[in-house]
Coordinates of C-alpha atoms in Angstrom, one line a residue:
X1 CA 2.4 10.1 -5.6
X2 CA -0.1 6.9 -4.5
X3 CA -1.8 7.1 -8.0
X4 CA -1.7 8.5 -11.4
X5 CA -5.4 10.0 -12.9
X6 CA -6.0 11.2 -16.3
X7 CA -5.2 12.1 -19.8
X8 CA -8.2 11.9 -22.3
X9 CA -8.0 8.7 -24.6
X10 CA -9.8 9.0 -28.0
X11 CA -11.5 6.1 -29.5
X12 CA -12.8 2.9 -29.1
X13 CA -12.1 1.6 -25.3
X14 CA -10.0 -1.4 -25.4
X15 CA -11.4 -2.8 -22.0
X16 CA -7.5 -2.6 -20.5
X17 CA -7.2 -1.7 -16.9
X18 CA -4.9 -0.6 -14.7
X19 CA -4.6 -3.8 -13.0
X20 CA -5.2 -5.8 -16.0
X21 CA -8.4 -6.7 -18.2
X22 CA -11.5 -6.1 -17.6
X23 CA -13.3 -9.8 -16.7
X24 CA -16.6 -11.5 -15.8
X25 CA -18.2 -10.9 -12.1
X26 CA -16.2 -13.1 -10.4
X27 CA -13.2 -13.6 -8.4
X28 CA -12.2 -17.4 -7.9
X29 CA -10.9 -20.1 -11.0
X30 CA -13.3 -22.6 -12.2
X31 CA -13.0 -25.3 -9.1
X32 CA -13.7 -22.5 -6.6
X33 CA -10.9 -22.0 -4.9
X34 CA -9.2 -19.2 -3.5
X35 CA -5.4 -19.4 -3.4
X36 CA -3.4 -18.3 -0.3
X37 CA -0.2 -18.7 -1.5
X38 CA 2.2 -17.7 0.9
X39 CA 0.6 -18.0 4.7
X40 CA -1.4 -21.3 4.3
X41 CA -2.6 -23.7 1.9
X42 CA -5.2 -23.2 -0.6
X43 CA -9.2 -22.8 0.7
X44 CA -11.9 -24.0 -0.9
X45 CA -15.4 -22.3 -1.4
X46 CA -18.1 -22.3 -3.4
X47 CA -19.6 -19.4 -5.4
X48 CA -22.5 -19.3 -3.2
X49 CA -20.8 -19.2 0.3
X50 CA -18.5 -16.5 -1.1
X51 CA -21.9 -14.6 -2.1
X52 CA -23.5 -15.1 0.9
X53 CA -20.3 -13.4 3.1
X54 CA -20.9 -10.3 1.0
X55 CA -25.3 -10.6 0.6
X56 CA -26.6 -11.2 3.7
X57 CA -30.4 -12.2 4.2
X58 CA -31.5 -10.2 6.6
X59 CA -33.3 -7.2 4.4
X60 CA -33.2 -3.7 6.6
X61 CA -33.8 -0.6 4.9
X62 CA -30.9 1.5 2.9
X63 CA -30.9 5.0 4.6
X64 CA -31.5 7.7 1.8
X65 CA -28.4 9.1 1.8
X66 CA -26.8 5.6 0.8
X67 CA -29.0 4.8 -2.5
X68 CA -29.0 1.6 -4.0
X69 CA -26.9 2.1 -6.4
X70 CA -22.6 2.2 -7.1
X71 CA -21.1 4.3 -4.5
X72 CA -17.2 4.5 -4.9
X73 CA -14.9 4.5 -1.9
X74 CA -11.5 4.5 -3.2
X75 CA -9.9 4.7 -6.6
X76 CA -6.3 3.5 -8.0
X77 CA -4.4 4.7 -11.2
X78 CA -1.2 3.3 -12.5
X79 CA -0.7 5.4 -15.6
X80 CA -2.9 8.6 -16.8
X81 CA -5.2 6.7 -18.4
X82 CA -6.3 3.7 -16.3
X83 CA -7.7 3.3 -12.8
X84 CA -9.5 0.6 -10.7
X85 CA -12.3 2.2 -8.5
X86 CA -13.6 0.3 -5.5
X87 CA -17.0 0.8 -4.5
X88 CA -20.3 -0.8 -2.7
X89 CA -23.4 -1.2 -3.5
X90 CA -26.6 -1.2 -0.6
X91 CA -29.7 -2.6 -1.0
X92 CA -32.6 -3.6 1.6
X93 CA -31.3 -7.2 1.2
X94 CA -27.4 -6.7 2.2
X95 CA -27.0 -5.5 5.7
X96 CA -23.7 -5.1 5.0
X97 CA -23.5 -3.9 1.1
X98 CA -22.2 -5.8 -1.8
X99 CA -18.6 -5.0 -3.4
X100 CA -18.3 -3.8 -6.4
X101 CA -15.3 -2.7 -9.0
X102 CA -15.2 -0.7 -11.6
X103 CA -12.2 0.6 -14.4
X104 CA -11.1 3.2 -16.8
X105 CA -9.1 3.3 -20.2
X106 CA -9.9 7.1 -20.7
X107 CA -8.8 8.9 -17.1
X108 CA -11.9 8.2 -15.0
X109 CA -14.3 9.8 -17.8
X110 CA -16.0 6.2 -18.2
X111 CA -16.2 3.5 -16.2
X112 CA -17.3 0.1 -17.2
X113 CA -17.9 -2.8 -14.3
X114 CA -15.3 -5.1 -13.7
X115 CA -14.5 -8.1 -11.1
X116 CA -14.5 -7.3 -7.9
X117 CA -12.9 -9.9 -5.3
X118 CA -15.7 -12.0 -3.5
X119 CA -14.5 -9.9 -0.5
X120 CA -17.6 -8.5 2.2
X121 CA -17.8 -4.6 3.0
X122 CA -14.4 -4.6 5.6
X123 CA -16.3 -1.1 6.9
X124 CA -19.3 -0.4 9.2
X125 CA -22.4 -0.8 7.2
X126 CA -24.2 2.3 6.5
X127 CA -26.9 1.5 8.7
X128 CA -25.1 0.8 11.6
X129 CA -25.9 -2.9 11.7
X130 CA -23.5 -5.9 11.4
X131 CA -20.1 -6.6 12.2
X132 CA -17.3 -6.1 10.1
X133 CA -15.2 -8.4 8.9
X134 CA -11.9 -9.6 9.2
X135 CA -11.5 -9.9 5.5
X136 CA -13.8 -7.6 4.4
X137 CA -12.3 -4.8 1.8
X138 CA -12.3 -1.1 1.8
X139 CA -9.3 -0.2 -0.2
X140 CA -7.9 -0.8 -3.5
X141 CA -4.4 -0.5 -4.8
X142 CA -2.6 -1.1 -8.1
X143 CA 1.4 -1.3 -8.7
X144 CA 0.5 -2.1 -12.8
X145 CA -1.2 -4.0 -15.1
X146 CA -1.3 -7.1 -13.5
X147 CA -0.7 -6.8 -9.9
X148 CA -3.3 -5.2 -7.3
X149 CA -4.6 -5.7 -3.9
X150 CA -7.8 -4.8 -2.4
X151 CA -7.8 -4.2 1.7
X152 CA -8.9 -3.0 4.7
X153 CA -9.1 -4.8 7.3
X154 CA -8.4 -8.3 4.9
X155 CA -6.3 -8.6 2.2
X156 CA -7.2 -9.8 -1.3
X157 CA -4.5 -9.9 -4.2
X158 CA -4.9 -10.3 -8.3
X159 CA -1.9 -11.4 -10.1
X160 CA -3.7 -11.6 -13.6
X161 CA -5.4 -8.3 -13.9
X162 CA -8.3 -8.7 -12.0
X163 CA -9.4 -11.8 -13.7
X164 CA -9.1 -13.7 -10.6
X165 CA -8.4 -12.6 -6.6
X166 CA -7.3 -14.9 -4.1
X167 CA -7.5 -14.0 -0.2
X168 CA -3.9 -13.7 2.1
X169 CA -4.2 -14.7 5.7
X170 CA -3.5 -11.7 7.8
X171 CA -3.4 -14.1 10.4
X172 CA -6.4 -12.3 12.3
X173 CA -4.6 -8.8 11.9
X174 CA -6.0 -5.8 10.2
X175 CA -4.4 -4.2 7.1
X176 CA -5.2 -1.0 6.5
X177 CA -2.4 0.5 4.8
X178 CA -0.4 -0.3 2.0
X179 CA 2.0 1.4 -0.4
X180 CA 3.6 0.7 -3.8
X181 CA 7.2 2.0 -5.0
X182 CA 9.5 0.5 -6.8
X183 CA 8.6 -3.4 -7.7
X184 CA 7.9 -3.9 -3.8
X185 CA 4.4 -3.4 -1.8
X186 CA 4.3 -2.8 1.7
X187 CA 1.5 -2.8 4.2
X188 CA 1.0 -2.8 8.0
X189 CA -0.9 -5.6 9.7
X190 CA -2.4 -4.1 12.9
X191 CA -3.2 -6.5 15.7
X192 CA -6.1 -4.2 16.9
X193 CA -7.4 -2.0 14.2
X194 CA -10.7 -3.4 13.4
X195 CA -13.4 -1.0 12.8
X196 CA -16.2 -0.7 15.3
X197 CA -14.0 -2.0 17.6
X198 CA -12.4 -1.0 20.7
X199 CA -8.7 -1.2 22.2
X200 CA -8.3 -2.0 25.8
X201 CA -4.4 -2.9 25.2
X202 CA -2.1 -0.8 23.2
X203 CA -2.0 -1.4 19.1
X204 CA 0.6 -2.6 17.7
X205 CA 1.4 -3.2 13.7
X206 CA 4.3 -4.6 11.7
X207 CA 5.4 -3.5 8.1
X208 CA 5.4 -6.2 5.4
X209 CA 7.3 -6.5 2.2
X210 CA 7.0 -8.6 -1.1
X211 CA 7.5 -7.8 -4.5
X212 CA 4.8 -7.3 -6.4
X213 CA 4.0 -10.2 -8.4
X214 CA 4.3 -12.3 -5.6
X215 CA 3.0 -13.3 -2.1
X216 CA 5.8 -13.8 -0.4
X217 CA 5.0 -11.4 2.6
X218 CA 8.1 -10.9 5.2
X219 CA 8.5 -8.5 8.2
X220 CA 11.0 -5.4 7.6
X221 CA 13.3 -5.7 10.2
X222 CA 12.8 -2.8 12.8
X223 CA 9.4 -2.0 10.9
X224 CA 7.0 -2.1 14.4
X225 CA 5.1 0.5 16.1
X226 CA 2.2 1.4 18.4
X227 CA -0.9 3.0 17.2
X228 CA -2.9 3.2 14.4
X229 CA -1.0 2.7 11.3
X230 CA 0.2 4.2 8.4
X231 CA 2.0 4.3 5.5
X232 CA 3.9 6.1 2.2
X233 CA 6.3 5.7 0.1
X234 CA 8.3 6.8 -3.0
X235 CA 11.3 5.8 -4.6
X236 CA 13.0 3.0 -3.1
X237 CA 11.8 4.1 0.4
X238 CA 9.0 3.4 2.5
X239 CA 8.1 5.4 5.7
X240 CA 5.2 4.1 8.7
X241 CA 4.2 6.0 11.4
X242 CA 1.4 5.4 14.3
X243 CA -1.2 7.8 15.1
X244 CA -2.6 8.0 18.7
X245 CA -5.4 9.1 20.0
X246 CA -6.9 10.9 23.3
X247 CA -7.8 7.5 24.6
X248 CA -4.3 6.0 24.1
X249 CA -1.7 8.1 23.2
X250 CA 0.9 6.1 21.9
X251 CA 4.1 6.8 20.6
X252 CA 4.2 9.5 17.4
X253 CA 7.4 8.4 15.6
X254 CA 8.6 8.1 12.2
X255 CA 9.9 4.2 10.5
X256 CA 11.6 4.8 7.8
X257 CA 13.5 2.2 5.8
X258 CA 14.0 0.8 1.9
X259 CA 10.6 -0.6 0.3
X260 CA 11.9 -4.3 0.0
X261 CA 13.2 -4.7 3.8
X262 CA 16.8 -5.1 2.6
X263 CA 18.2 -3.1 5.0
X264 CA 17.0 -2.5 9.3
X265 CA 14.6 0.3 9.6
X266 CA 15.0 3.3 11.3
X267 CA 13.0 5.3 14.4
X268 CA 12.6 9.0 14.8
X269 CA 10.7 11.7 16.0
X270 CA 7.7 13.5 14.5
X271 CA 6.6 16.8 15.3
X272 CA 3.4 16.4 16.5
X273 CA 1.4 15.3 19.5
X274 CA -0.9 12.4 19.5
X275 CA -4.0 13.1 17.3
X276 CA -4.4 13.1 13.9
X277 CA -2.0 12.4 12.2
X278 CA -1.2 11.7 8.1
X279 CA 1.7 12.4 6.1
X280 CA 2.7 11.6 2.3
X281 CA 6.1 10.7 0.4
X282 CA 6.6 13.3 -2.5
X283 CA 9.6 11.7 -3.0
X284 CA 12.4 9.5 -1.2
X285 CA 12.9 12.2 1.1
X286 CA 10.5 14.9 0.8
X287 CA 8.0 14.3 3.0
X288 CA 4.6 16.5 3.7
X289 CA 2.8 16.2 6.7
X290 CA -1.0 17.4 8.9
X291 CA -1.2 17.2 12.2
X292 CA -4.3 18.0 15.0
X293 CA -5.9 17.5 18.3
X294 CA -8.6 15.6 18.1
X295 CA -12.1 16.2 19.7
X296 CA -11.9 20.3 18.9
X297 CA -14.3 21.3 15.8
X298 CA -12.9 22.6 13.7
X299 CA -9.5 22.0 14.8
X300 CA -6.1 23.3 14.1
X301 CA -4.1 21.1 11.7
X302 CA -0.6 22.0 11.3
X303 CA 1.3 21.5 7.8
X304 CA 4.8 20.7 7.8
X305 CA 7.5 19.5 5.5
X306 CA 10.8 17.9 5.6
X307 CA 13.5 17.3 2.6
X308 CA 15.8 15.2 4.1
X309 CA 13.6 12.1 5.1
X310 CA 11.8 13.4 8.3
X311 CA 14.9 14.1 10.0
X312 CA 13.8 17.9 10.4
X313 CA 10.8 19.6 10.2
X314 CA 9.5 23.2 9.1
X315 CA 5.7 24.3 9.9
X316 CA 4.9 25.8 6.6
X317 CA 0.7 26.2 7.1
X318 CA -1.9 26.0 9.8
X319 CA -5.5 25.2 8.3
X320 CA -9.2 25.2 10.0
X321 CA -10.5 21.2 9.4
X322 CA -13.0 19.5 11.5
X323 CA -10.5 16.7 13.0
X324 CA -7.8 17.4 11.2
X325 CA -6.6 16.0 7.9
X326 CA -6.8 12.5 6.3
X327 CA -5.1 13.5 3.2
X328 CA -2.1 15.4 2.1
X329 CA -0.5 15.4 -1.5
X330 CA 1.8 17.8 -3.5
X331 CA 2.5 17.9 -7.5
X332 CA 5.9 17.9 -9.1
X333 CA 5.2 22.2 -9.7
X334 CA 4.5 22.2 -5.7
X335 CA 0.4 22.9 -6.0
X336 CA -0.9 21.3 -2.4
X337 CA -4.1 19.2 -1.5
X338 CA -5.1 18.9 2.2
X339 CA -8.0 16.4 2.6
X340 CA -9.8 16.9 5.7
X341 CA -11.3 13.5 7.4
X342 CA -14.8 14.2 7.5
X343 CA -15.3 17.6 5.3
X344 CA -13.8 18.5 1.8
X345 CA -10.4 19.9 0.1
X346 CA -8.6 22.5 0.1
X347 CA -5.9 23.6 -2.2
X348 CA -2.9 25.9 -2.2
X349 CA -0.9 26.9 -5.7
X350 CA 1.8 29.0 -3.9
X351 CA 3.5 26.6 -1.2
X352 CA 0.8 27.0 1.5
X353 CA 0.2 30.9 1.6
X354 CA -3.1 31.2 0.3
X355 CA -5.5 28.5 0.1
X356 CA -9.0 27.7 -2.4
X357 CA -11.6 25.7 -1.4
X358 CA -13.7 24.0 -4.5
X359 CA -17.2 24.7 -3.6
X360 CA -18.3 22.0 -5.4
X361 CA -16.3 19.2 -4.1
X362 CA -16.5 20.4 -0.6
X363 CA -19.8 19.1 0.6
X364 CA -19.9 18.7 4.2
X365 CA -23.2 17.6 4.5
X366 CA -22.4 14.5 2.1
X367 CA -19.0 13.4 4.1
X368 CA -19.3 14.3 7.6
X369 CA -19.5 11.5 10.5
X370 CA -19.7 9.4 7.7
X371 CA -15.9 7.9 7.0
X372 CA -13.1 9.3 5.5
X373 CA -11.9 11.6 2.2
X374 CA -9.9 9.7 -0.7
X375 CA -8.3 12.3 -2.3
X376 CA -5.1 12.5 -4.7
X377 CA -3.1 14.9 -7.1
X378 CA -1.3 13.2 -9.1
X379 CA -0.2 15.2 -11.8
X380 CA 0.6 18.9 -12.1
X381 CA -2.8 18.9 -13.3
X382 CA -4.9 15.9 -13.2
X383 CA -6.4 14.9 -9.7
X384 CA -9.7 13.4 -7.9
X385 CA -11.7 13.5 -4.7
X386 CA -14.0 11.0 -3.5
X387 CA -16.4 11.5 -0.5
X388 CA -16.9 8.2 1.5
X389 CA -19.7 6.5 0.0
X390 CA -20.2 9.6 -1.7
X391 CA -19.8 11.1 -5.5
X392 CA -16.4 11.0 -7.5
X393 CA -14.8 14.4 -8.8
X394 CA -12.1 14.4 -11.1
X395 CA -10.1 17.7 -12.3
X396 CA -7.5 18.5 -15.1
X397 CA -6.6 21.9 -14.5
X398 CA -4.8 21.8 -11.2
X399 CA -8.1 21.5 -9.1
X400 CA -9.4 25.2 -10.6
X401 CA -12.3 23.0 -11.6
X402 CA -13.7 19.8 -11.0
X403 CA -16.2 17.6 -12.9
X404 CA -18.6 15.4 -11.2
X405 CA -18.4 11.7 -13.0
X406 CA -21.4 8.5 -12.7
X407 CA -19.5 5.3 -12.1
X408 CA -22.8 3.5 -12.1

């Protein structure tokens, strides 16, 4: 499971965080520099410049839908109790939008702010203007309570609990995928996979490993692919796989190989054609994975599910998404979340023979066209959903219900 989500915790908040404690705005150490430990040598910036990457001048008006205030993206938990949450914030003076972070001690009930990294909006601005760039975030990640990384398509890393983040050079690649399992991260830099931007040669990506508490990133050996990348991982094993699409097809195989690139990683076959394409690790070799043609709507998305590491396949489910599905998860007593990429959840208790859809969480009209679904289960019980830019819904009874939460 990517993340863990909540058990209630009574009493006064101790401001501890899943990546560490909570700290000042702020993301550099008191000279204003931003370490890059492993791919070049240290960079210096002031406070402002980092400001002015993230606030640009230019005022153009915040479309309705997008507010002015805390809009989460993506959320990461590392025990029951406490999660980062990644969000932005728009307002008629930043074309772009302005990072924000926010964390829990009590499950995602509260949420009080917290550092973010002085990191731009990595994703197209909600009104359409701007470029994005190359180390703008979108993503956030935690392996514990010090180590965490925020991504997509730059990467940014704290190593003290988000008191202070320091930028890696991707070397002009894009990472938008990363995994944690056991003491290792891994994550795929794509050399064509910014946002907003078009392909005329075929993408390719790398996987790279480090431990955790360091940034020491190395290529897995074997670990390359064409497409758009992806990843999961559980236990000791990590798995990447490209997704095509009707423009360029690519190559739809499966990389498999151990989390800390000990060993050369292996190739097979997936079932499904180029499209869309996601898949998640329930364990080191249970895998789930959706499947679809793109450009149908709605579209067929296929569920299937392997237990010995992707090696074979069995079609278990076929659900009704527009574009298919950008999220797929399973508890340890087997109750199902597919994500879809532009509209909401739905959820099966029974291995994929009948399926619910929470009315509440699934809102077309607040996700569609406008970026993907973060969604996880990650306890029997204890899940959340996040529509893009949208609200955060948490549940504690195995997604029967779901509770709306303010991260403001």
């Amino acid at each position: 499971m990517r993340n863990q989500i909540p058990l209630l915790v009574v009493g006064a908040l101790a401001l501890l965080t899943a990546c560490g404690s909570v700290a000042p705005s702020g993301g550099m150490n008191a000279s204003g520099t931003l370490f890059n430990v492993s791919r070049a040598t240290p960079v210096t910036v002031s406070a402002s410049a980092a400001q002015a990457s993230a606030t640009r001048a230019t005022c153009v008006p915040v479309p309705d839908w997008a507010g002015s205030t805390f809009s989460p993206v993506d959320a990461s938990f590392t025990s029951p109790s406490e999660g980062w949450l990644l969000g932005l914030v728009m307002n008629d003076c930043a074309t772009g939008g302005i990072i924000e972070a926010r964390t829990t001690v009590d499950g995602g009930l509260h949420w009080a702010k917290a550092a973010a990294p002085p990191a731009p909006w990595g994703g197209v601005a909600p009104n359409g203007s701007g470029n994005v760039p190359l180390d703008g975030v979108t993503r956030v990640l935690c392996a514990n309570a010090e180590d965490g990384w925020a991504y997509g398509p730059g990467l940014w890393v704290t190593h003290n609990g988000g008191v202070s983040w320091h930028k890696v050079s991707t070397h002009r690649h894009a990472v938008y995928s990363m995994a944690v399992t056991s003491g290792y991260v891994v994550a795929t830099f794509d050399t064509c996979g910014s946002v907003g931007s078009y392909c005329y040669a075929p993408a390719t990506f790398t996987v790279e490993t480090t431990q955790v508490h360091r940034d020491a990133w190395r290529p897995a050996p074997g670990a390359a692919g064409e497409g758009t990348p992806a990843l999961t991982a559980s236990g000791s094993t990590a798995y990447a796989y490209g997704v095509g699409t009707p423009s360029f097809p690519g190559k739809v195989t499966l990389l498999a190989g151990p989390a800390n690139g000990s060993r050369h990683w292996h190739s097979q076959a997936m079932p499904c054609p180029a499209g869309a394409i996601t898949a998640s690790a329930a364990s080191a070799i249970h895998l789930l994975l959706a499947c679809a043609l793109l450009g149908t709507h709605p579209t067929a998305t296929h569920l299937y599910g392997s237990t010995d590491g992707g090696a074979r396949w069995t079609q278990f489910a076929t659900r009704p998404l527009f574009d298919g599905a950008s999220v797929i998860e399973q508890t340890p007593d087997g109750t199902l979340l597919v994500g879809g990429i532009y509209n909401g959840i739905e959820l099966s208790h029974n291995g994929g023979r009948t399926w619910a859809q929470p009315a509440k969480v699934d809102d077309s009209n607040s996700i569609q066209g406008r970026g993907y679904l973060a969604a996880a289960l990650v306890t029997n019980d204890d899940g959340y959903v996040i529509g893009y830019l949208g609200a955060l819904w948490i549940t504690r009874n195995g997604g029967k219900s779901w509770r709306q939460i303010s991260a403001h």
